[in-house]
């Protein structure tokens, strides 16, 4: 019941007070006559009913906005340690999300369990203004990410009589140490809030890869996202007594398609040549997001007679990941060194129209995003055992990567919401070790990675919400701030083959 839901969040007594308090404060002018008092009390209580409904819908913990762990850091230590430059060449379950074509290149039966942990250390430094916000420290209170990853890859090559490699992959990621299935928060901030860090959407991706011809591999997959709708109905008296409460939450899933292509020229030639050391990858992933819509209405009654019905509808958008087009190229050097580079185009402009359709809070702030291109480069070295002569290092791979990401947030001022973001340099390193374990039929792999985002300082302004429509209003700047700092991310995984 709605009433129980509100009371569990400690709002019951406050809501009752909102609906019953009709005191007239001194200094507000002469006390109105009896007729005007009734009108005043009725209108005043109607606004309090609105506030009651708003608190009912905000009583849960919801967290929203663009961004997710896979798009910011990666799904496995391989992407994390190479600054996502190896994402187009992903193999294993994580290829379901980045490029499903990789599932058909040397497919195997494996299961991977891991975690990606990110700790933002962002600083919001005030540069003065007429009404600076109170902050106990310059550090932002952005939450940490602790996403648990579970991946499954299956070799389906023997499923048919066709002599072609076929692989299937399923990748899941749950934040909060595996507890936060869905968190949405579409809120204003008078002190500024980071736009892309600390978001915790659920990650579910699956895909299949097929080798259609020698050296040509295709993949098709999808990312699953959720939309939810929660109608709320109740009856209330002017005294704050509610009855006939009704709430029903319905959820739907929507899929965002993923297409991938891998080209391996080494399979086109009978002899080694310059082109046989190259690999090419191309992938496209449509945008995905989580949406929440709440429709509430309260029938206000006096002595069993309905005076009016107060409606309230709120829409929220969460975990937006833009449509991405990615091109990758890899070159293998003779000394067991692989060089990889990628260019990723991200279509953030689509978010501008989605905000107007699905986010009531952000839509009031006149936010504008821009498309960006993210270049990345990475390297893998696997010749340590050969060059040192020590078998101990057999199966060891060392990785590193670098990337530069321009901020997709174009707006310098976002009144009310006050989103903050900056361009960033990304450095990464890590290792992978594949070894035999007594009692295990197949080798086991352990991967570790570290990634650092260094933000360039960016100056912006803080402003309260617009008084009217953004097209006619002028931002009332109350404080100027600068955003800087860094984000540290760690990843670990273990892969078992069967």
mmCIF file with all atom_site columns, C-alpha atoms in Angstrom, residues 272-462:
data_model
loop_
_atom_site.group_PDB
_atom_site.id
_atom_site.type_symbol
_atom_site.label_atom_id
_atom_site.label_alt_id
_atom_site.label_comp_id
_atom_site.label_asym_id
_atom_site.label_entity_id
_atom_site.label_seq_id
_atom_site.pdbx_PDB_ins_code
_atom_site.Cartn_x
_atom_site.Cartn_y
_atom_site.Cartn_z
_atom_site.occupancy
_atom_site.B_iso_or_equiv
_atom_site.pdbx_formal_charge
_atom_site.auth_seq_id
_atom_site.auth_comp_id
_atom_site.auth_asym_id
_atom_site.auth_atom_id
_atom_site.pdbx_PDB_model_num
ATOM 1   C CA . UNK A 1 272 ? 52.690  -14.691 -44.436 1.00 0.00 ? 272 UNK A CA 1
ATOM 2   C CA . UNK A 1 273 ? 52.854  -11.148 -45.758 1.00 0.00 ? 273 UNK A CA 1
ATOM 3   C CA . UNK A 1 274 ? 52.438  -7.615  -44.503 1.00 0.00 ? 274 UNK A CA 1
ATOM 4   C CA . UNK A 1 275 ? 48.615  -7.780  -44.376 1.00 0.00 ? 275 UNK A CA 1
ATOM 5   C CA . UNK A 1 276 ? 48.465  -11.092 -42.522 1.00 0.00 ? 276 UNK A CA 1
ATOM 6   C CA . UNK A 1 277 ? 49.631  -9.377  -39.330 1.00 0.00 ? 277 UNK A CA 1
ATOM 7   C CA . UNK A 1 278 ? 46.621  -7.055  -39.295 1.00 0.00 ? 278 UNK A CA 1
ATOM 8   C CA . UNK A 1 279 ? 43.157  -7.473  -37.812 1.00 0.00 ? 279 UNK A CA 1
ATOM 9   C CA . UNK A 1 280 ? 40.250  -5.130  -38.434 1.00 0.00 ? 280 UNK A CA 1
ATOM 10  C CA . UNK A 1 281 ? 37.072  -4.698  -36.402 1.00 0.00 ? 281 UNK A CA 1
ATOM 11  C CA . UNK A 1 282 ? 33.904  -2.670  -36.830 1.00 0.00 ? 282 UNK A CA 1
ATOM 12  C CA . UNK A 1 283 ? 30.983  -2.498  -34.424 1.00 0.00 ? 283 UNK A CA 1
ATOM 13  C CA . UNK A 1 284 ? 27.755  -0.589  -33.943 1.00 0.00 ? 284 UNK A CA 1
ATOM 14  C CA . UNK A 1 285 ? 25.660  -0.486  -30.787 1.00 0.00 ? 285 UNK A CA 1
ATOM 15  C CA . UNK A 1 286 ? 22.386  1.398   -30.531 1.00 0.00 ? 286 UNK A CA 1
ATOM 16  C CA . UNK A 1 287 ? 21.648  3.698   -27.624 1.00 0.00 ? 287 UNK A CA 1
ATOM 17  C CA . UNK A 1 288 ? 20.209  2.261   -24.419 1.00 0.00 ? 288 UNK A CA 1
ATOM 18  C CA . UNK A 1 289 ? 18.713  3.737   -21.277 1.00 0.00 ? 289 UNK A CA 1
ATOM 19  C CA . UNK A 1 290 ? 16.483  3.030   -18.306 1.00 0.00 ? 290 UNK A CA 1
ATOM 20  C CA . UNK A 1 291 ? 13.216  4.927   -17.900 1.00 0.00 ? 291 UNK A CA 1
ATOM 21  C CA . UNK A 1 292 ? 10.812  5.359   -15.021 1.00 0.00 ? 292 UNK A CA 1
ATOM 22  C CA . UNK A 1 293 ? 7.361   6.933   -15.233 1.00 0.00 ? 293 UNK A CA 1
ATOM 23  C CA . UNK A 1 294 ? 5.073   7.591   -12.279 1.00 0.00 ? 294 UNK A CA 1
ATOM 24  C CA . UNK A 1 295 ? 1.458   8.740   -12.578 1.00 0.00 ? 295 UNK A CA 1
ATOM 25  C CA . UNK A 1 296 ? -0.204  9.743   -9.313  1.00 0.00 ? 296 UNK A CA 1
ATOM 26  C CA . UNK A 1 297 ? -3.591  11.209  -8.535  1.00 0.00 ? 297 UNK A CA 1
ATOM 27  C CA . UNK A 1 298 ? -5.363  12.104  -5.289  1.00 0.00 ? 298 UNK A CA 1
ATOM 28  C CA . UNK A 1 299 ? -9.084  12.714  -4.908  1.00 0.00 ? 299 UNK A CA 1
ATOM 29  C CA . UNK A 1 300 ? -9.568  15.413  -2.251  1.00 0.00 ? 300 UNK A CA 1
ATOM 30  C CA . UNK A 1 301 ? -12.872 15.001  -0.434  1.00 0.00 ? 301 UNK A CA 1
ATOM 31  C CA . UNK A 1 302 ? -14.926 16.623  2.355   1.00 0.00 ? 302 UNK A CA 1
ATOM 32  C CA . UNK A 1 303 ? -17.612 14.517  4.052   1.00 0.00 ? 303 UNK A CA 1
ATOM 33  C CA . UNK A 1 304 ? -17.466 11.855  1.322   1.00 0.00 ? 304 UNK A CA 1
ATOM 34  C CA . UNK A 1 305 ? -17.843 14.490  -1.401  1.00 0.00 ? 305 UNK A CA 1
ATOM 35  C CA . UNK A 1 306 ? -15.001 14.791  -3.880  1.00 0.00 ? 306 UNK A CA 1
ATOM 36  C CA . UNK A 1 307 ? -13.893 18.406  -4.261  1.00 0.00 ? 307 UNK A CA 1
ATOM 37  C CA . UNK A 1 308 ? -11.200 17.918  -6.870  1.00 0.00 ? 308 UNK A CA 1
ATOM 38  C CA . UNK A 1 309 ? -8.705  15.446  -8.257  1.00 0.00 ? 309 UNK A CA 1
ATOM 39  C CA . UNK A 1 310 ? -5.018  16.431  -8.078  1.00 0.00 ? 310 UNK A CA 1
ATOM 40  C CA . UNK A 1 311 ? -2.861  14.707  -10.734 1.00 0.00 ? 311 UNK A CA 1
ATOM 41  C CA . UNK A 1 312 ? 0.925   14.502  -10.726 1.00 0.00 ? 312 UNK A CA 1
ATOM 42  C CA . UNK A 1 313 ? 3.106   12.773  -13.342 1.00 0.00 ? 313 UNK A CA 1
ATOM 43  C CA . UNK A 1 314 ? 6.893   12.463  -13.176 1.00 0.00 ? 314 UNK A CA 1
ATOM 44  C CA . UNK A 1 315 ? 9.225   10.914  -15.766 1.00 0.00 ? 315 UNK A CA 1
ATOM 45  C CA . UNK A 1 316 ? 12.880  10.037  -15.226 1.00 0.00 ? 316 UNK A CA 1
ATOM 46  C CA . UNK A 1 317 ? 15.744  8.864   -17.443 1.00 0.00 ? 317 UNK A CA 1
ATOM 47  C CA . UNK A 1 318 ? 18.672  6.774   -16.244 1.00 0.00 ? 318 UNK A CA 1
ATOM 48  C CA . UNK A 1 319 ? 21.921  5.212   -17.402 1.00 0.00 ? 319 UNK A CA 1
ATOM 49  C CA . UNK A 1 320 ? 21.896  6.597   -20.940 1.00 0.00 ? 320 UNK A CA 1
ATOM 50  C CA . UNK A 1 321 ? 24.567  5.080   -23.189 1.00 0.00 ? 321 UNK A CA 1
ATOM 51  C CA . UNK A 1 322 ? 24.772  6.706   -26.641 1.00 0.00 ? 322 UNK A CA 1
ATOM 52  C CA . UNK A 1 323 ? 24.743  4.934   -29.973 1.00 0.00 ? 323 UNK A CA 1
ATOM 53  C CA . UNK A 1 324 ? 28.349  4.060   -30.740 1.00 0.00 ? 324 UNK A CA 1
ATOM 54  C CA . UNK A 1 325 ? 30.221  3.341   -33.961 1.00 0.00 ? 325 UNK A CA 1
ATOM 55  C CA . UNK A 1 326 ? 33.673  1.896   -33.372 1.00 0.00 ? 326 UNK A CA 1
ATOM 56  C CA . UNK A 1 327 ? 36.524  1.109   -35.742 1.00 0.00 ? 327 UNK A CA 1
ATOM 57  C CA . UNK A 1 328 ? 39.538  -0.830  -34.530 1.00 0.00 ? 328 UNK A CA 1
ATOM 58  C CA . UNK A 1 329 ? 42.818  -1.933  -36.066 1.00 0.00 ? 329 UNK A CA 1
ATOM 59  C CA . UNK A 1 330 ? 45.403  -4.316  -34.609 1.00 0.00 ? 330 UNK A CA 1
ATOM 60  C CA . UNK A 1 331 ? 48.937  -5.078  -35.778 1.00 0.00 ? 331 UNK A CA 1
ATOM 61  C CA . UNK A 1 332 ? 51.117  -7.935  -34.522 1.00 0.00 ? 332 UNK A CA 1
ATOM 62  C CA . UNK A 1 333 ? 54.844  -7.316  -34.299 1.00 0.00 ? 333 UNK A CA 1
ATOM 63  C CA . UNK A 1 334 ? 57.391  -10.168 -34.470 1.00 0.00 ? 334 UNK A CA 1
ATOM 64  C CA . UNK A 1 335 ? 58.429  -9.776  -30.808 1.00 0.00 ? 335 UNK A CA 1
ATOM 65  C CA . UNK A 1 336 ? 55.099  -10.989 -29.393 1.00 0.00 ? 336 UNK A CA 1
ATOM 66  C CA . UNK A 1 337 ? 53.814  -7.444  -29.229 1.00 0.00 ? 337 UNK A CA 1
ATOM 67  C CA . UNK A 1 338 ? 50.334  -6.417  -30.308 1.00 0.00 ? 338 UNK A CA 1
ATOM 68  C CA . UNK A 1 339 ? 49.427  -2.814  -31.037 1.00 0.00 ? 339 UNK A CA 1
ATOM 69  C CA . UNK A 1 340 ? 45.772  -1.810  -31.161 1.00 0.00 ? 340 UNK A CA 1
ATOM 70  C CA . UNK A 1 341 ? 43.989  1.446   -31.844 1.00 0.00 ? 341 UNK A CA 1
ATOM 71  C CA . UNK A 1 342 ? 40.342  2.406   -32.034 1.00 0.00 ? 342 UNK A CA 1
ATOM 72  C CA . UNK A 1 343 ? 38.138  5.367   -32.856 1.00 0.00 ? 343 UNK A CA 1
ATOM 73  C CA . UNK A 1 344 ? 34.712  5.476   -31.269 1.00 0.00 ? 344 UNK A CA 1
ATOM 74  C CA . UNK A 1 345 ? 32.012  7.878   -32.397 1.00 0.00 ? 345 UNK A CA 1
ATOM 75  C CA . UNK A 1 346 ? 29.374  8.531   -29.709 1.00 0.00 ? 346 UNK A CA 1
ATOM 76  C CA . UNK A 1 347 ? 26.048  10.083  -30.686 1.00 0.00 ? 347 UNK A CA 1
ATOM 77  C CA . UNK A 1 348 ? 25.185  12.104  -27.569 1.00 0.00 ? 348 UNK A CA 1
ATOM 78  C CA . UNK A 1 349 ? 22.900  14.547  -29.387 1.00 0.00 ? 349 UNK A CA 1
ATOM 79  C CA . UNK A 1 350 ? 20.131  11.948  -29.293 1.00 0.00 ? 350 UNK A CA 1
ATOM 80  C CA . UNK A 1 351 ? 20.003  12.466  -25.524 1.00 0.00 ? 351 UNK A CA 1
ATOM 81  C CA . UNK A 1 352 ? 18.826  16.061  -26.032 1.00 0.00 ? 352 UNK A CA 1
ATOM 82  C CA . UNK A 1 353 ? 15.496  14.907  -27.472 1.00 0.00 ? 353 UNK A CA 1
ATOM 83  C CA . UNK A 1 354 ? 15.186  11.997  -25.018 1.00 0.00 ? 354 UNK A CA 1
ATOM 84  C CA . UNK A 1 355 ? 15.453  14.394  -22.084 1.00 0.00 ? 355 UNK A CA 1
ATOM 85  C CA . UNK A 1 356 ? 12.539  16.432  -23.399 1.00 0.00 ? 356 UNK A CA 1
ATOM 86  C CA . UNK A 1 357 ? 10.506  13.238  -23.789 1.00 0.00 ? 357 UNK A CA 1
ATOM 87  C CA . UNK A 1 358 ? 11.423  11.272  -20.658 1.00 0.00 ? 358 UNK A CA 1
ATOM 88  C CA . UNK A 1 359 ? 12.933  13.502  -17.967 1.00 0.00 ? 359 UNK A CA 1
ATOM 89  C CA . UNK A 1 360 ? 10.796  16.150  -16.301 1.00 0.00 ? 360 UNK A CA 1
ATOM 90  C CA . UNK A 1 361 ? 13.592  17.401  -14.032 1.00 0.00 ? 361 UNK A CA 1
ATOM 91  C CA . UNK A 1 362 ? 16.433  17.664  -16.575 1.00 0.00 ? 362 UNK A CA 1
ATOM 92  C CA . UNK A 1 363 ? 14.081  19.031  -19.228 1.00 0.00 ? 363 UNK A CA 1
ATOM 93  C CA . UNK A 1 364 ? 13.668  22.216  -17.176 1.00 0.00 ? 364 UNK A CA 1
ATOM 94  C CA . UNK A 1 365 ? 17.397  22.906  -17.268 1.00 0.00 ? 365 UNK A CA 1
ATOM 95  C CA . UNK A 1 366 ? 18.009  23.421  -21.000 1.00 0.00 ? 366 UNK A CA 1
ATOM 96  C CA . UNK A 1 367 ? 20.808  20.815  -21.084 1.00 0.00 ? 367 UNK A CA 1
ATOM 97  C CA . UNK A 1 368 ? 22.640  20.278  -24.370 1.00 0.00 ? 368 UNK A CA 1
ATOM 98  C CA . UNK A 1 369 ? 24.986  17.414  -25.271 1.00 0.00 ? 369 UNK A CA 1
ATOM 99  C CA . UNK A 1 370 ? 27.314  17.099  -28.266 1.00 0.00 ? 370 UNK A CA 1
ATOM 100 C CA . UNK A 1 371 ? 28.682  14.191  -30.285 1.00 0.00 ? 371 UNK A CA 1
ATOM 101 C CA . UNK A 1 372 ? 32.267  13.156  -29.590 1.00 0.00 ? 372 UNK A CA 1
ATOM 102 C CA . UNK A 1 373 ? 35.000  10.914  -31.010 1.00 0.00 ? 373 UNK A CA 1
ATOM 103 C CA . UNK A 1 374 ? 37.112  8.951   -28.515 1.00 0.00 ? 374 UNK A CA 1
ATOM 104 C CA . UNK A 1 375 ? 40.554  7.786   -29.756 1.00 0.00 ? 375 UNK A CA 1
ATOM 105 C CA . UNK A 1 376 ? 42.279  4.973   -27.865 1.00 0.00 ? 376 UNK A CA 1
ATOM 106 C CA . UNK A 1 377 ? 45.547  3.061   -28.174 1.00 0.00 ? 377 UNK A CA 1
ATOM 107 C CA . UNK A 1 378 ? 46.783  -0.062  -26.430 1.00 0.00 ? 378 UNK A CA 1
ATOM 108 C CA . UNK A 1 379 ? 49.608  -2.589  -26.364 1.00 0.00 ? 379 UNK A CA 1
ATOM 109 C CA . UNK A 1 380 ? 49.983  -6.211  -25.230 1.00 0.00 ? 380 UNK A CA 1
ATOM 110 C CA . UNK A 1 381 ? 53.312  -7.940  -24.594 1.00 0.00 ? 381 UNK A CA 1
ATOM 111 C CA . UNK A 1 382 ? 53.372  -11.742 -24.209 1.00 0.00 ? 382 UNK A CA 1
ATOM 112 C CA . UNK A 1 383 ? 57.041  -12.553 -24.816 1.00 0.00 ? 383 UNK A CA 1
ATOM 113 C CA . UNK A 1 384 ? 58.407  -12.322 -21.275 1.00 0.00 ? 384 UNK A CA 1
ATOM 114 C CA . UNK A 1 385 ? 58.925  -16.088 -20.949 1.00 0.00 ? 385 UNK A CA 1
ATOM 115 C CA . UNK A 1 386 ? 60.668  -16.308 -24.318 1.00 0.00 ? 386 UNK A CA 1
ATOM 116 C CA . UNK A 1 387 ? 62.937  -13.320 -23.772 1.00 0.00 ? 387 UNK A CA 1
ATOM 117 C CA . UNK A 1 388 ? 63.916  -14.218 -20.189 1.00 0.00 ? 388 UNK A CA 1
ATOM 118 C CA . UNK A 1 389 ? 64.050  -17.979 -20.630 1.00 0.00 ? 389 UNK A CA 1
ATOM 119 C CA . UNK A 1 390 ? 61.927  -18.477 -17.502 1.00 0.00 ? 390 UNK A CA 1
ATOM 120 C CA . UNK A 1 391 ? 58.997  -20.867 -17.852 1.00 0.00 ? 391 UNK A CA 1
ATOM 121 C CA . UNK A 1 392 ? 57.465  -19.212 -14.805 1.00 0.00 ? 392 UNK A CA 1
ATOM 122 C CA . UNK A 1 393 ? 56.291  -16.372 -17.045 1.00 0.00 ? 393 UNK A CA 1
ATOM 123 C CA . UNK A 1 394 ? 54.635  -18.679 -19.575 1.00 0.00 ? 394 UNK A CA 1
ATOM 124 C CA . UNK A 1 395 ? 51.076  -17.522 -20.200 1.00 0.00 ? 395 UNK A CA 1
ATOM 125 C CA . UNK A 1 396 ? 51.741  -14.024 -18.813 1.00 0.00 ? 396 UNK A CA 1
ATOM 126 C CA . UNK A 1 397 ? 50.585  -10.988 -20.788 1.00 0.00 ? 397 UNK A CA 1
ATOM 127 C CA . UNK A 1 398 ? 51.296  -7.369  -19.884 1.00 0.00 ? 398 UNK A CA 1
ATOM 128 C CA . UNK A 1 399 ? 48.946  -4.654  -21.122 1.00 0.00 ? 399 UNK A CA 1
ATOM 129 C CA . UNK A 1 400 ? 48.731  -0.879  -21.262 1.00 0.00 ? 400 UNK A CA 1
ATOM 130 C CA . UNK A 1 401 ? 46.587  1.782   -22.868 1.00 0.00 ? 401 UNK A CA 1
ATOM 131 C CA . UNK A 1 402 ? 45.884  5.465   -23.323 1.00 0.00 ? 402 UNK A CA 1
ATOM 132 C CA . UNK A 1 403 ? 42.795  7.405   -24.340 1.00 0.00 ? 403 UNK A CA 1
ATOM 133 C CA . UNK A 1 404 ? 41.489  10.946  -24.467 1.00 0.00 ? 404 UNK A CA 1
ATOM 134 C CA . UNK A 1 405 ? 37.812  11.672  -23.993 1.00 0.00 ? 405 UNK A CA 1
ATOM 135 C CA . UNK A 1 406 ? 36.237  15.030  -24.610 1.00 0.00 ? 406 UNK A CA 1
ATOM 136 C CA . UNK A 1 407 ? 33.279  15.898  -22.434 1.00 0.00 ? 407 UNK A CA 1
ATOM 137 C CA . UNK A 1 408 ? 29.962  15.378  -24.252 1.00 0.00 ? 408 UNK A CA 1
ATOM 138 C CA . UNK A 1 409 ? 28.344  17.997  -21.989 1.00 0.00 ? 409 UNK A CA 1
ATOM 139 C CA . UNK A 1 410 ? 28.216  21.117  -24.155 1.00 0.00 ? 410 UNK A CA 1
ATOM 140 C CA . UNK A 1 411 ? 26.214  23.381  -21.839 1.00 0.00 ? 411 UNK A CA 1
ATOM 141 C CA . UNK A 1 412 ? 28.273  25.652  -19.621 1.00 0.00 ? 412 UNK A CA 1
ATOM 142 C CA . UNK A 1 413 ? 25.297  26.297  -17.322 1.00 0.00 ? 413 UNK A CA 1
ATOM 143 C CA . UNK A 1 414 ? 22.525  23.823  -16.488 1.00 0.00 ? 414 UNK A CA 1
ATOM 144 C CA . UNK A 1 415 ? 20.280  25.704  -14.018 1.00 0.00 ? 415 UNK A CA 1
ATOM 145 C CA . UNK A 1 416 ? 18.756  23.644  -11.255 1.00 0.00 ? 416 UNK A CA 1
ATOM 146 C CA . UNK A 1 417 ? 20.356  20.344  -12.242 1.00 0.00 ? 417 UNK A CA 1
ATOM 147 C CA . UNK A 1 418 ? 23.868  21.907  -12.379 1.00 0.00 ? 418 UNK A CA 1
ATOM 148 C CA . UNK A 1 419 ? 25.680  19.048  -14.112 1.00 0.00 ? 419 UNK A CA 1
ATOM 149 C CA . UNK A 1 420 ? 29.488  19.174  -14.074 1.00 0.00 ? 420 UNK A CA 1
ATOM 150 C CA . UNK A 1 421 ? 31.911  17.410  -16.386 1.00 0.00 ? 421 UNK A CA 1
ATOM 151 C CA . UNK A 1 422 ? 35.331  17.928  -17.986 1.00 0.00 ? 422 UNK A CA 1
ATOM 152 C CA . UNK A 1 423 ? 37.648  16.503  -20.637 1.00 0.00 ? 423 UNK A CA 1
ATOM 153 C CA . UNK A 1 424 ? 39.862  13.715  -19.369 1.00 0.00 ? 424 UNK A CA 1
ATOM 154 C CA . UNK A 1 425 ? 43.077  11.818  -20.066 1.00 0.00 ? 425 UNK A CA 1
ATOM 155 C CA . UNK A 1 426 ? 42.877  8.070   -19.442 1.00 0.00 ? 426 UNK A CA 1
ATOM 156 C CA . UNK A 1 427 ? 45.889  5.883   -18.567 1.00 0.00 ? 427 UNK A CA 1
ATOM 157 C CA . UNK A 1 428 ? 45.626  2.129   -17.972 1.00 0.00 ? 428 UNK A CA 1
ATOM 158 C CA . UNK A 1 429 ? 47.752  -0.923  -17.252 1.00 0.00 ? 429 UNK A CA 1
ATOM 159 C CA . UNK A 1 430 ? 47.231  -4.553  -16.273 1.00 0.00 ? 430 UNK A CA 1
ATOM 160 C CA . UNK A 1 431 ? 48.200  -8.177  -16.749 1.00 0.00 ? 431 UNK A CA 1
ATOM 161 C CA . UNK A 1 432 ? 46.720  -11.546 -17.604 1.00 0.00 ? 432 UNK A CA 1
ATOM 162 C CA . UNK A 1 433 ? 48.048  -14.925 -16.509 1.00 0.00 ? 433 UNK A CA 1
ATOM 163 C CA . UNK A 1 434 ? 46.883  -18.280 -17.882 1.00 0.00 ? 434 UNK A CA 1
ATOM 164 C CA . UNK A 1 435 ? 48.152  -21.337 -16.008 1.00 0.00 ? 435 UNK A CA 1
ATOM 165 C CA . UNK A 1 436 ? 47.323  -24.942 -15.205 1.00 0.00 ? 436 UNK A CA 1
ATOM 166 C CA . UNK A 1 437 ? 45.808  -25.913 -11.893 1.00 0.00 ? 437 UNK A CA 1
ATOM 167 C CA . UNK A 1 438 ? 46.159  -29.438 -10.479 1.00 0.00 ? 438 UNK A CA 1
ATOM 168 C CA . UNK A 1 439 ? 42.837  -31.226 -10.740 1.00 0.00 ? 439 UNK A CA 1
ATOM 169 C CA . UNK A 1 440 ? 41.483  -28.875 -13.433 1.00 0.00 ? 440 UNK A CA 1
ATOM 170 C CA . UNK A 1 441 ? 40.995  -30.173 -16.972 1.00 0.00 ? 441 UNK A CA 1
ATOM 171 C CA . UNK A 1 442 ? 41.684  -26.846 -18.693 1.00 0.00 ? 442 UNK A CA 1
ATOM 172 C CA . UNK A 1 443 ? 43.880  -23.839 -17.866 1.00 0.00 ? 443 UNK A CA 1
ATOM 173 C CA . UNK A 1 444 ? 42.591  -21.028 -15.655 1.00 0.00 ? 444 UNK A CA 1
ATOM 174 C CA . UNK A 1 445 ? 43.085  -17.327 -16.404 1.00 0.00 ? 445 UNK A CA 1
ATOM 175 C CA . UNK A 1 446 ? 43.377  -14.510 -13.870 1.00 0.00 ? 446 UNK A CA 1
ATOM 176 C CA . UNK A 1 447 ? 43.278  -10.873 -15.036 1.00 0.00 ? 447 UNK A CA 1
ATOM 177 C CA . UNK A 1 448 ? 44.069  -7.658  -13.156 1.00 0.00 ? 448 UNK A CA 1
ATOM 178 C CA . UNK A 1 449 ? 43.735  -4.055  -14.364 1.00 0.00 ? 449 UNK A CA 1
ATOM 179 C CA . UNK A 1 450 ? 44.038  -0.445  -13.235 1.00 0.00 ? 450 UNK A CA 1
ATOM 180 C CA . UNK A 1 451 ? 42.692  2.638   -14.993 1.00 0.00 ? 451 UNK A CA 1
ATOM 181 C CA . UNK A 1 452 ? 43.061  6.307   -14.096 1.00 0.00 ? 452 UNK A CA 1
ATOM 182 C CA . UNK A 1 453 ? 40.998  9.228   -15.400 1.00 0.00 ? 453 UNK A CA 1
ATOM 183 C CA . UNK A 1 454 ? 42.686  12.599  -14.965 1.00 0.00 ? 454 UNK A CA 1
ATOM 184 C CA . UNK A 1 455 ? 40.218  15.437  -15.459 1.00 0.00 ? 455 UNK A CA 1
ATOM 185 C CA . UNK A 1 456 ? 41.226  18.736  -17.008 1.00 0.00 ? 456 UNK A CA 1
ATOM 186 C CA . UNK A 1 457 ? 40.054  21.647  -14.903 1.00 0.00 ? 457 UNK A CA 1
ATOM 187 C CA . UNK A 1 458 ? 36.853  23.171  -16.276 1.00 0.00 ? 458 UNK A CA 1
ATOM 188 C CA . UNK A 1 459 ? 35.169  26.364  -15.114 1.00 0.00 ? 459 UNK A CA 1
ATOM 189 C CA . UNK A 1 460 ? 31.379  26.571  -15.013 1.00 0.00 ? 460 UNK A CA 1
ATOM 190 C CA . UNK A 1 461 ? 28.557  28.254  -13.121 1.00 0.00 ? 461 UNK A CA 1
ATOM 191 C CA . UNK A 1 462 ? 25.883  27.240  -10.627 1.00 0.00 ? 462 UNK A CA 1
#
